[in-house]
Amino acid sequence: MVRDVTFRGIAVAAFAVALAGCGGEAPGAEAGLTNPVIEERHDNFEGIGDAFKAIRGQLEQESPDFSVIQANAEDINQRASNIEQHFVEETAREAGYDTEALAAIWQKPEEFASATQKLIDTSAALVEATGGGDPAAVGAAVKEMGGSCKNCHDQFRYDDEA
């Protein structure tokens, strides 16, 4: 399946380059191309966001449920570890896909890998912080992890509100 997705991505990119040479738009630029890998990565990030909200919701409680916080922190860490596999070549917004992923991901692969690793590391630290049952320690770890999310979004995610 990955080979088929990669082949399709390469074929779409080649077609886009050919059209660009003729003055046309990238294929699907108006329609917003989709790709199963893009759908998987979207679902992965939605899961991270949902888990992050659940943790923050627990921290707003008078007596947070640390088992809920820990389960969601572990979910985030597992999902963070899967991020790079969801970014196959040429599935950026600029290639006509219906995505918020910018071409900078593939133009700056070392920076993207570093940003991804930072999320993996900060989400692992969050998992570790949940074991102590200290809301302040978990809150600090949540803030650190949120900063790693923002760092990546600022560089590699399309912001339609800018």
XYZ file of C-alpha atoms in Angstrom:
162
model
C 0.000 0.000 0.000
C 2.790 2.462 0.889
C 4.445 1.770 -2.475
C 1.126 2.486 -4.263
C 0.663 5.703 -2.274
C 4.249 6.765 -2.977
C 3.879 5.971 -6.679
C 0.664 7.985 -6.848
C 2.381 10.870 -5.050
C 5.248 10.816 -7.535
C 2.827 10.604 -10.473
C 0.785 13.540 -9.175
C 3.938 15.582 -8.575
C 5.197 14.853 -12.097
C 1.844 15.841 -13.536
C 1.888 19.044 -11.476
C 5.331 19.958 -12.793
C 4.175 19.297 -16.368
C 1.122 21.502 -15.880
C 3.154 24.220 -14.237
C 5.354 24.331 -17.330
C 2.208 24.880 -19.402
C 0.930 27.587 -17.086
C -1.762 25.358 -15.533
C -2.510 24.841 -11.877
C -1.387 21.874 -9.853
C -3.871 19.020 -10.211
C -6.662 19.301 -7.745
C -5.688 22.792 -6.632
C -9.308 23.857 -6.756
C -10.818 20.491 -5.869
C -8.332 19.664 -3.103
C -6.804 16.265 -3.787
C -7.031 13.637 -1.092
C -4.745 10.757 -0.273
C -5.165 7.906 2.248
C -1.904 8.873 3.962
C -3.150 12.456 4.371
C -6.346 11.136 5.925
C -4.310 8.943 8.299
C -2.089 11.836 9.360
C -5.124 14.074 9.841
C -6.726 11.437 12.064
C -3.437 11.031 13.962
C -3.220 14.768 14.670
C -6.918 14.928 15.570
C -6.228 12.160 18.095
C -3.326 14.136 19.552
C -5.542 17.202 19.836
C -8.371 15.268 21.480
C -5.992 13.674 23.989
C -4.390 17.056 24.732
C -7.838 18.566 25.388
C -8.740 15.661 27.677
C -5.578 16.218 29.708
C -6.187 19.948 29.967
C -9.786 19.271 30.969
C -8.625 17.001 33.784
C -6.142 19.621 34.991
C -9.005 22.098 35.287
C -10.780 19.756 37.720
C -10.425 20.127 41.470
C -9.331 16.478 41.661
C -7.806 15.438 38.334
C -8.029 11.768 37.399
C -4.395 10.862 36.771
C -5.317 7.561 35.152
C -7.164 9.545 32.441
C -4.262 11.966 32.130
C -1.729 9.139 31.871
C -3.740 7.201 29.270
C -4.051 10.323 27.120
C -0.373 11.222 27.569
C 0.600 7.718 26.449
C -1.737 8.054 23.460
C -0.084 11.329 22.454
C 3.387 9.827 22.788
C 2.453 6.816 20.658
C 0.846 9.040 18.009
C 3.860 11.391 18.030
C 6.073 8.415 17.246
C 4.009 7.784 14.101
C 4.142 11.297 12.669
C 7.006 10.927 10.207
C 5.441 7.901 8.496
C 2.414 10.039 7.616
C 4.409 12.534 5.549
C 5.115 10.835 2.236
C 6.782 12.945 -0.447
C 4.818 15.621 -2.220
C 1.610 15.509 -0.169
C 1.759 19.198 0.672
C -0.838 21.892 0.277
C 1.282 23.438 -2.504
C 0.940 20.193 -4.522
C -2.831 20.636 -4.555
C -3.714 18.347 -1.668
C -6.420 19.148 0.843
C -4.026 19.479 3.766
C -2.429 22.019 6.068
C 1.022 20.463 5.560
C 3.405 22.913 3.918
C 6.121 22.012 1.427
C 8.644 23.224 4.034
C 8.335 19.742 5.583
C 10.157 18.253 2.585
C 12.301 21.311 1.901
C 13.699 21.272 5.458
C 13.696 17.579 6.410
C 16.235 17.939 9.224
C 14.240 20.710 10.870
C 11.009 18.732 10.504
C 12.635 15.625 11.985
C 13.953 17.734 14.871
C 10.520 19.251 15.513
C 8.946 15.798 15.419
C 11.552 14.449 17.832
C 10.902 17.353 20.188
C 7.216 16.368 20.333
C 8.163 12.751 20.966
C 10.527 13.818 23.769
C 8.149 16.285 25.410
C 5.235 13.852 25.226
C 7.446 11.176 26.845
C 8.273 13.676 29.598
C 4.541 14.250 30.026
C 3.974 10.505 30.416
C 6.704 10.443 33.055
C 5.214 13.442 34.878
C 1.827 11.744 35.173
C 3.287 9.066 37.442
C 3.895 11.479 40.304
C 0.296 12.603 40.703
C 1.382 16.247 40.894
C -0.898 18.566 38.896
C 1.767 21.306 38.803
C 4.381 18.941 37.332
C 1.897 17.664 34.759
C 0.866 21.235 33.954
C 4.493 22.205 33.345
C 4.968 19.163 31.079
C 1.767 20.042 29.197
C 3.043 23.580 28.669
C 6.383 22.279 27.369
C 4.672 19.857 25.006
C 2.303 22.584 23.805
C 5.354 24.675 22.952
C 6.717 21.875 20.791
C 3.357 21.682 18.982
C 3.394 25.433 18.384
C 6.994 25.341 17.146
C 6.096 22.787 14.485
C 2.852 24.524 13.526
C 4.657 27.839 13.094
C 7.099 26.328 10.598
C 5.295 23.512 8.833
C 1.525 24.029 9.027
C -0.616 26.308 6.899
C -2.327 28.962 8.986
C -5.531 30.097 7.314
C -6.005 32.744 9.994
C -2.790 34.622 9.208
